[in-house]
């Protein structure tokens, strides 16, 4: 047994309260090195009476490690514990005092979870577990009011550029809410709506007013009310890392220099604030001089921006915020942000834009979720033929083990966005590959999001090409693809197992790009079979029951002598399920 590979710390994602009565424990071992792991648990004040030993489950793996997990419900909300690991004739014990071959002498040598305080439990919005999101860029979704079109508005459906306009607005969204309801959408994520000189609105001038090209505050309030009447939640984009150079306090800095009362609202490195050799003399988003960066540690800035967050939650009964460039804002600000937002709406859903490992923001004191770009990267690589099933299962296992379970249940999963190429383009315009990606999205852990128009076949390369106008002419839409999305959304919304059930790979081989995986809860067991090749394949896996059905057709599917054999077309899939209760 490789002792150097063993790892556990009594905090963060390794030991945490999942709810007011349950503690989750995780331990890491070398891949395929340990046969069994047991959690040795009890109360430190009465170890002999409360002692219990639980067999841990191998919940996930990556290329180098296995990850074992167990949920424990301590009788008195306190837990002392150690781990017993077994491989062949060798038994090793992990405890707070170290790793060795001698059993622990409780309770002094053990790890400890002192007490489950309900106020410390990381609570995520329950509704986000049920949500199917739809991302909308209002400027490109629908033009419902010609009277507010910007100057030089181009005909709908033209070529998107970094600075052109097509007249999309909030009235256009309001006009098409029935279409979203028909698709099955129950949550919308809007890119920025507030006054800005850009078409994408990520450079804000006025944080408390809707951009006139989109409508006004009253229209936004009416739109949100209409969404809520249809059971659709609404999340807005907050740009608190930076503003527009036209933001009045920054204009004051440009005008008055060192004498400006707003000088500490920003990071001014040299006066006058200007662009020298293409580099601003003040901190910005990237090197864009038109997007000066806020000093969010400044109390005036913090109060102003937190006031904006609170204002919209109250004003329109907002359901949450997506936070732009969230990893470039200080943690103190985000802790205060969560306190303010959750104080007004405890069920508000907070999503940070962080493109890499985000555990520092997901420990219960800042965000509920993040934009899961690593998910999209791995899924697209696999279904484009970039890796085998074994490597894919390693990558997905590593992603699952990044975060506590409550975060995994609401992690914001998407396959493309306004910042990436369109899904159809990313899979080489192969609809079969696209469908495999979408099936995986809707049968995986987390909260799925569709980028507007993917469901009708919109393609496009990176920004700005991915920001094409929505296609509303049904003769130009891919209606078969639309029906497929509608079917997958309905399946996910129908079954809790696809939202909160356990995820596990059943077949993922280093010499095979085909996979089988399962989602299971107390009531329903799903198995998903995928042929990620250009040839017809038959996949086999042991099945000890004969009560399986096709989840999309209700056709009975029978194993043969304890083995299920599923024939799949090239890039084909099949979803089976059985009722457990």
XYZ file of C-alpha atoms in Angstrom:
581
model
C 0.000 0.000 0.000
C 1.443 3.369 -1.022
C 1.134 5.395 2.171
C 2.327 8.583 0.474
C -0.856 8.622 -1.612
C -3.216 8.565 1.368
C -4.855 11.898 2.100
C -7.533 13.366 4.324
C -7.975 16.612 6.242
C -10.904 17.228 8.611
C -12.310 20.191 6.671
C -13.288 21.617 3.260
C -14.430 18.970 0.758
C -12.932 16.096 2.802
C -15.107 16.389 5.917
C -18.173 18.617 5.801
C -21.785 18.820 6.953
C -24.118 18.001 4.081
C -27.185 18.860 6.137
C -27.935 19.492 9.846
C -27.699 15.772 10.658
C -25.202 14.340 8.153
C -21.431 14.534 7.788
C -19.706 13.452 4.580
C -16.223 11.976 4.861
C -13.821 11.425 1.968
C -10.394 9.813 1.814
C -7.945 9.445 -1.080
C -5.846 6.395 -1.952
C -3.560 5.405 -4.836
C -5.500 4.194 -7.877
C -6.322 0.470 -7.637
C -4.108 0.111 -4.563
C -6.600 -0.331 -1.713
C -9.335 -2.976 -1.665
C -11.509 -1.780 1.205
C -11.802 1.319 3.395
C -13.785 1.638 6.622
C -14.686 4.733 8.618
C -14.258 4.093 12.350
C -16.630 6.544 14.044
C -17.960 7.472 17.455
C -18.582 10.230 19.979
C -15.448 11.289 21.850
C -17.372 11.577 25.108
C -18.780 8.030 24.868
C -16.678 6.148 22.330
C -17.452 2.623 23.529
C -21.217 2.990 23.331
C -21.413 5.030 20.125
C -18.689 3.284 18.107
C -19.726 2.273 14.589
C -17.694 1.073 11.630
C -18.904 1.858 8.103
C -17.688 0.442 4.802
C -16.862 3.367 2.511
C -17.798 3.428 -1.165
C -15.328 4.096 -3.949
C -17.196 7.138 -5.225
C -14.841 8.292 -7.999
C -11.344 8.033 -9.417
C -8.941 9.966 -11.559
C -5.731 8.904 -13.300
C -3.731 8.575 -10.066
C -6.159 8.218 -7.164
C -9.317 6.540 -5.897
C -11.732 8.560 -3.759
C -13.774 6.880 -1.046
C -16.849 8.416 0.541
C -19.370 7.802 3.307
C -22.288 9.728 4.819
C -22.446 9.479 8.620
C -25.289 10.597 10.884
C -23.792 11.032 14.374
C -26.349 10.671 17.163
C -25.140 13.746 19.023
C -23.954 15.823 16.018
C -20.315 15.272 17.094
C -17.961 12.906 15.322
C -14.550 11.492 16.095
C -13.215 9.172 13.421
C -10.340 7.328 11.801
C -9.972 5.257 8.638
C -9.048 1.598 8.306
C -7.630 0.710 4.901
C -7.090 -2.861 3.733
C -5.177 -4.391 0.815
C -4.376 -8.091 0.833
C -2.915 -8.936 4.240
C -2.012 -5.336 5.030
C -4.138 -3.052 7.219
C -3.311 0.614 7.721
C -4.962 3.209 9.958
C -5.279 6.917 9.179
C -5.940 9.263 12.070
C -5.179 12.798 13.152
C -1.920 11.722 14.758
C -0.667 10.124 11.539
C -0.677 6.958 9.413
C 0.444 3.613 10.792
C -0.245 -0.079 11.264
C -1.416 0.155 14.867
C -5.111 0.641 15.630
C -6.029 4.015 17.135
C -6.579 4.506 20.836
C -9.693 6.731 20.857
C -10.530 9.421 21.189
C -7.329 11.440 21.482
C -5.631 10.310 18.261
C -8.666 10.674 16.008
C -9.847 13.210 13.473
C -12.656 15.322 14.809
C -15.749 17.072 13.510
C -16.590 18.950 16.720
C -20.266 19.716 16.120
C -22.754 20.265 13.287
C -23.924 23.846 13.707
C -26.867 24.369 11.393
C -25.804 27.959 10.772
C -22.502 26.646 9.364
C -24.070 24.112 6.983
C -23.529 25.143 3.357
C -27.087 25.506 2.043
C -27.724 25.875 -1.688
C -31.085 26.870 -3.208
C -33.274 23.790 -3.576
C -34.900 25.183 -6.704
C -31.543 25.286 -8.491
C -31.408 21.475 -8.326
C -34.621 21.352 -10.354
C -33.680 24.136 -12.770
C -33.057 23.915 -16.502
C -31.440 27.231 -17.445
C -31.570 29.105 -20.721
C -28.924 31.779 -21.307
C -30.156 34.851 -23.185
C -28.223 37.765 -24.670
C -31.131 40.204 -25.027
C -29.549 42.104 -27.936
C -29.588 38.930 -30.031
C -32.711 37.121 -28.840
C -35.710 39.008 -30.282
C -36.609 42.555 -31.306
C -39.975 43.222 -29.732
C -39.936 47.039 -29.814
C -38.575 48.825 -32.887
C -38.897 52.210 -31.195
C -35.894 51.619 -28.899
C -33.521 50.342 -31.594
C -30.044 51.921 -31.531
C -28.898 54.036 -34.459
C -27.687 51.999 -37.433
C -29.511 48.875 -36.250
C -28.922 46.156 -38.834
C -31.509 43.728 -40.234
C -32.200 40.764 -37.959
C -30.029 37.749 -38.715
C -27.007 39.609 -40.054
C -23.364 38.873 -39.312
C -22.481 39.594 -35.665
C -19.554 41.921 -35.052
C -18.010 43.237 -31.865
C -19.833 46.554 -32.188
C -23.003 46.104 -34.273
C -26.635 46.021 -33.176
C -29.731 44.081 -34.235
C -32.282 45.598 -31.850
C -32.995 42.755 -29.442
C -34.718 43.881 -26.236
C -36.706 42.790 -23.183
C -40.021 43.089 -25.004
C -38.693 40.489 -27.409
C -38.061 38.125 -24.512
C -41.507 38.824 -23.078
C -43.062 38.038 -26.459
C -41.394 34.601 -26.539
C -41.894 33.331 -23.000
C -44.455 30.820 -24.260
C -41.770 29.351 -26.531
C -39.472 28.843 -23.543
C -42.284 27.276 -21.543
C -42.999 24.908 -24.443
C -39.332 23.862 -24.492
C -39.462 23.144 -20.770
C -37.252 25.965 -19.517
C -37.800 26.979 -15.888
C -34.886 29.401 -15.352
C -33.308 32.211 -17.401
C -29.820 33.650 -17.088
C -29.604 37.080 -18.734
C -26.302 38.612 -19.742
C -26.072 42.255 -18.507
C -29.128 44.476 -18.881
C -27.922 47.766 -17.426
C -26.951 50.965 -19.242
C -23.775 50.454 -21.256
C -22.221 51.732 -24.492
C -21.485 48.198 -25.761
C -23.814 45.678 -27.397
C -22.913 43.027 -24.814
C -23.365 45.458 -21.853
C -20.373 44.166 -19.874
C -19.111 47.735 -19.405
C -21.693 49.360 -17.130
C -22.445 53.087 -16.901
C -25.575 53.022 -14.720
C -26.107 50.021 -12.446
C -29.656 50.904 -11.414
C -31.244 51.422 -14.802
C -32.018 49.070 -17.652
C -30.296 50.096 -20.881
C -32.751 52.185 -22.970
C -32.055 49.938 -25.977
C -33.577 47.061 -23.963
C -36.479 48.941 -22.380
C -36.777 50.333 -18.863
C -36.987 49.222 -15.248
C -40.768 48.893 -15.359
C -40.532 46.544 -18.353
C -37.917 44.416 -16.579
C -40.180 44.158 -13.557
C -43.096 43.162 -15.785
C -40.922 40.565 -17.535
C -39.745 39.009 -14.253
C -43.336 38.876 -12.979
C -44.417 37.153 -16.193
C -41.565 34.658 -15.806
C -42.533 33.913 -12.222
C -46.159 33.411 -13.277
C -44.886 30.659 -15.600
C -42.641 29.100 -12.973
C -39.467 30.543 -14.559
C -36.735 31.855 -12.255
C -34.602 34.831 -13.332
C -30.866 35.385 -12.750
C -29.098 38.587 -13.861
C -25.445 39.210 -14.677
C -23.561 41.448 -12.227
C -20.368 43.127 -13.434
C -18.707 44.220 -10.193
C -15.078 43.691 -11.170
C -15.071 46.677 -13.528
C -17.264 49.350 -15.073
C -17.360 51.435 -18.235
C -14.934 54.311 -18.681
C -18.131 56.378 -19.009
C -19.134 55.494 -15.432
C -19.500 58.947 -13.765
C -17.006 58.371 -10.905
C -14.320 57.298 -13.389
C -15.075 60.301 -15.570
C -14.498 62.409 -12.476
C -11.061 60.793 -12.054
C -10.232 61.549 -15.689
C -11.306 65.148 -15.216
C -9.842 65.959 -11.789
C -6.966 63.491 -11.517
C -5.447 63.367 -8.031
C -8.061 65.821 -6.794
C -10.987 63.523 -7.638
C -13.013 62.347 -4.646
C -13.335 59.008 -6.456
C -9.611 58.403 -6.802
C -9.734 55.422 -4.402
C -12.661 53.818 -6.228
C -10.163 52.510 -8.780
C -6.559 51.314 -9.006
C -4.757 54.307 -10.532
C -1.071 53.536 -10.959
C 0.026 56.774 -12.667
C -1.497 60.159 -13.419
C -3.023 61.203 -15.634
C -5.128 58.072 -16.089
C -4.532 57.253 -19.731
C -3.368 54.641 -22.231
C 0.389 54.434 -22.811
C 1.713 52.184 -25.568
C -1.505 50.219 -25.456
C -1.381 49.673 -21.670
C -3.649 51.630 -19.305
C -2.018 53.469 -16.398
C -4.853 52.091 -14.250
C -5.946 48.525 -13.583
C -8.609 47.215 -15.932
C -10.358 44.064 -17.050
C -7.599 42.542 -19.152
C -5.936 45.485 -20.872
C -9.182 47.102 -22.009
C -8.931 50.789 -21.173
C -12.696 51.171 -21.484
C -13.221 48.795 -18.530
C -11.487 50.255 -15.425
C -11.296 47.897 -12.475
C -13.059 48.720 -9.197
C -11.212 48.829 -5.890
C -13.758 46.605 -4.151
C -11.866 46.873 -0.844
C -12.803 50.556 -0.706
C -15.793 50.920 1.688
C -17.584 53.400 -0.578
C -17.249 51.129 -3.606
C -18.326 48.107 -1.591
C -21.393 49.868 -0.212
C -22.340 51.130 -3.660
C -22.084 47.735 -5.366
C -23.700 45.813 -2.533
C -26.495 48.364 -2.661
C -26.947 47.538 -6.355
C -27.136 43.809 -5.588
C -29.691 44.373 -2.856
C -31.715 46.866 -4.915
C -32.481 44.458 -7.761
C -33.259 41.542 -5.465
C -35.879 43.724 -3.765
C -37.058 45.742 -6.776
C -37.900 42.887 -9.132
C -37.890 39.871 -6.798
C -34.733 38.639 -8.515
C -33.829 34.949 -8.048
C -30.063 35.252 -8.236
C -26.892 36.741 -9.653
C -24.266 35.493 -12.056
C -21.005 37.257 -11.169
C -18.741 38.304 -14.025
C -14.951 37.860 -13.661
C -15.637 36.732 -10.106
C -12.150 35.378 -9.428
C -10.616 38.860 -9.856
C -12.683 40.373 -7.023
C -11.504 40.020 -3.420
C -12.966 37.311 -1.177
C -13.953 39.800 1.520
C -16.279 41.508 -0.952
C -17.938 38.250 -1.972
C -18.486 37.218 1.662
C -20.285 40.496 2.277
C -22.131 40.100 -1.016
C -23.515 36.703 0.040
C -24.561 38.098 3.401
C -26.463 40.974 1.786
C -28.110 38.942 -0.986
C -29.089 35.968 1.165
C -30.352 38.365 3.821
C -32.951 39.617 1.359
C -33.630 36.329 -0.446
C -32.236 33.194 1.253
C -33.074 31.176 -1.871
C -31.116 33.458 -4.219
C -28.747 31.456 -6.462
C -25.218 32.890 -6.671
C -23.067 31.766 -9.620
C -19.475 32.927 -10.016
C -17.594 33.107 -13.285
C -14.465 31.141 -12.417
C -12.994 28.993 -15.181
C -10.785 26.708 -13.066
C -10.868 24.914 -9.692
C -13.140 27.099 -7.567
C -13.150 25.452 -4.133
C -12.009 28.679 -2.420
C -15.312 30.299 -3.440
C -17.497 27.258 -2.728
C -17.150 26.598 0.983
C -20.484 28.117 1.955
C -19.426 31.706 2.575
C -19.374 33.086 -0.988
C -20.969 31.389 -4.030
C -23.447 28.546 -4.467
C -22.056 27.577 -7.849
C -19.659 28.487 -10.657
C -19.745 28.386 -14.438
C -18.444 24.852 -14.991
C -16.257 25.445 -18.039
C -13.989 22.463 -17.165
C -17.072 20.263 -17.593
C -17.667 21.610 -21.096
C -13.997 21.215 -22.004
C -13.869 17.542 -20.956
C -17.220 16.612 -22.487
C -16.399 18.201 -25.836
C -12.938 16.615 -25.901
C -14.397 13.168 -25.279
C -17.266 13.257 -27.738
C -15.003 14.774 -30.390
C -12.797 11.683 -30.147
C -10.061 13.284 -28.094
C -9.838 10.598 -25.399
C -10.893 7.082 -24.428
C -13.570 6.179 -21.914
C -11.042 5.479 -19.158
C -9.489 8.948 -19.472
C -12.913 10.566 -19.616
C -14.041 8.784 -16.463
C -10.830 9.933 -14.754
C -11.478 13.538 -15.742
C -15.099 13.487 -14.615
C -14.166 11.794 -11.346
C -11.630 14.531 -10.668
C -14.298 17.181 -11.307
C -16.784 15.496 -8.968
C -14.201 15.335 -6.194
C -13.369 19.037 -6.487
C -16.384 20.135 -4.485
C -18.784 19.117 -1.699
C -21.892 17.261 -2.809
C -24.272 20.189 -2.297
C -22.175 22.239 -4.731
C -22.041 19.386 -7.251
C -25.837 19.245 -7.178
C -26.109 22.869 -8.393
C -22.859 23.341 -10.340
C -23.705 25.423 -13.426
C -23.064 23.072 -16.358
C -23.114 24.296 -19.928
C -21.635 23.151 -23.234
C -21.137 26.630 -24.673
C -21.837 30.264 -23.843
C -21.462 33.810 -25.149
C -17.692 33.433 -24.586
C -17.122 30.179 -26.514
C -17.869 28.615 -29.903
C -21.379 27.235 -30.332
C -21.948 23.584 -29.442
C -22.842 22.562 -32.991
C -19.647 24.144 -34.300
C -17.558 22.598 -31.525
C -18.616 19.094 -32.623
C -17.884 19.725 -36.297
C -21.559 20.237 -37.177
C -22.208 16.557 -36.414
C -25.658 16.373 -34.841
C -25.041 12.846 -33.573
C -22.104 14.055 -31.472
C -24.115 17.054 -30.350
C -26.855 14.757 -29.080
C -24.391 12.649 -27.105
C -23.093 15.825 -25.445
C -26.623 16.971 -24.618
C -27.667 13.563 -23.278
C -24.637 13.654 -20.994
C -25.465 17.229 -19.911
C -29.018 16.297 -18.895
C -28.116 13.012 -17.203
C -25.096 14.326 -15.268
C -24.836 15.933 -11.829
C -25.516 19.665 -11.633
C -27.720 22.379 -13.085
C -27.816 22.321 -16.922
C -27.882 25.467 -19.060
C -28.644 25.870 -22.767
C -27.297 28.824 -24.749
C -30.154 30.435 -26.669
C -30.620 28.958 -30.127
C -28.607 25.778 -29.632
C -31.905 23.919 -29.559
C -32.748 25.024 -33.124
C -29.307 24.446 -34.628
C -27.514 27.816 -34.452
C -23.790 27.449 -35.153
C -20.908 29.870 -34.704
C -17.256 30.210 -33.844
C -15.950 32.225 -30.888
C -16.983 35.757 -29.954
C -18.556 37.538 -31.813
C -19.681 34.764 -34.180
C -21.295 32.769 -31.351
C -23.564 35.741 -30.628
C -25.803 35.358 -33.671
C -29.422 36.415 -33.767
C -31.971 33.864 -32.620
C -33.768 32.106 -35.479
C -37.540 32.520 -35.181
C -38.594 31.378 -38.664
C -39.687 27.777 -38.017
C -38.779 26.880 -41.603
C -35.166 27.755 -40.827
C -35.085 26.056 -37.429
C -33.970 22.469 -36.899
C -37.271 21.266 -35.448
C -36.055 17.687 -35.017
C -33.233 18.987 -32.830
C -35.719 21.156 -30.934
C -37.884 18.110 -30.199
C -34.805 16.226 -28.981
C -33.916 19.001 -26.521
C -37.536 19.137 -25.377
C -37.524 15.381 -24.789
C -34.302 15.462 -22.736
C -35.485 18.414 -20.655
C -38.755 16.645 -19.873
C -36.924 13.445 -18.886
C -34.658 15.290 -16.471
C -37.504 17.262 -14.914
C -39.550 14.086 -14.425
C -36.940 12.086 -12.493
C -35.203 13.178 -9.321
C -32.546 10.493 -9.901
C -31.254 12.514 -12.879
C -30.956 15.604 -10.697
C -29.797 14.376 -7.301
C -29.058 10.670 -7.708
C -25.626 9.090 -7.407
C -23.453 9.165 -10.534
C -21.050 6.321 -11.343
C -19.330 4.907 -14.429
C -20.084 1.238 -15.066
C -17.948 0.825 -18.185
C -15.059 3.100 -19.135
C -12.145 1.317 -20.797
C -8.747 2.583 -21.916
C -9.145 0.829 -25.281
C -12.733 1.878 -25.900
C -14.379 5.286 -26.425
C -17.781 3.856 -25.446
C -19.172 4.373 -21.948
C -21.933 3.151 -19.654
C -22.846 5.060 -16.509
C -25.645 5.190 -13.966
C -27.763 7.633 -11.981
C -29.645 6.151 -9.056
C -31.701 7.265 -6.064
C -34.109 5.454 -3.744
C -36.847 5.194 -6.386
C -35.319 4.935 -9.870
C -32.178 3.449 -11.385
C -30.952 4.783 -14.761
C -28.215 3.382 -16.953
C -27.005 5.408 -19.942
C -25.256 3.651 -22.821
C -23.185 5.610 -25.367
C -21.459 4.527 -28.551
C -18.895 7.249 -29.174
C -17.603 5.735 -32.424
C -18.381 5.848 -36.137
C -19.266 2.137 -36.211
C -22.268 0.229 -34.967
C -21.504 -1.309 -31.575
C -23.045 -3.658 -29.063
C -22.270 -2.783 -25.458
C -22.627 -5.368 -22.691
C -22.856 -5.131 -18.924
C -24.026 -7.538 -16.204
C -27.614 -6.906 -15.094
C -29.172 -9.070 -12.389
C -32.781 -7.955 -12.920
C -35.158 -8.081 -15.895
C -37.291 -5.027 -15.100
C -35.566 -2.523 -17.393
C -37.334 -0.157 -19.800
C -36.254 2.337 -22.433
C -36.687 5.730 -20.768
C -37.695 7.455 -24.003
C -40.032 4.827 -25.512
C -41.133 2.724 -22.477
C -40.115 -0.387 -24.424
C -39.218 -3.400 -22.239
C -35.526 -4.281 -22.476
C -34.453 -7.736 -21.273
C -30.978 -8.991 -20.332
C -29.732 -12.310 -21.668
C -28.620 -14.686 -18.903
C -27.733 -11.860 -16.566
C -26.013 -9.715 -19.207
C -27.587 -6.699 -20.916
C -26.563 -6.325 -24.552
C -27.431 -2.999 -26.160
C -26.947 -2.480 -29.886
C -26.170 1.136 -30.787
C -25.848 2.972 -34.084
C -22.734 5.099 -34.730
C -22.695 7.892 -32.114
C -25.872 6.383 -30.735
C -27.194 6.277 -27.194
C -29.828 4.557 -25.120
C -31.248 5.422 -21.709
C -32.653 2.571 -19.611
C -34.424 2.766 -16.281
C -36.025 0.570 -13.673
C -38.222 1.450 -10.722
C -36.868 0.494 -7.318
C -40.038 1.262 -5.374
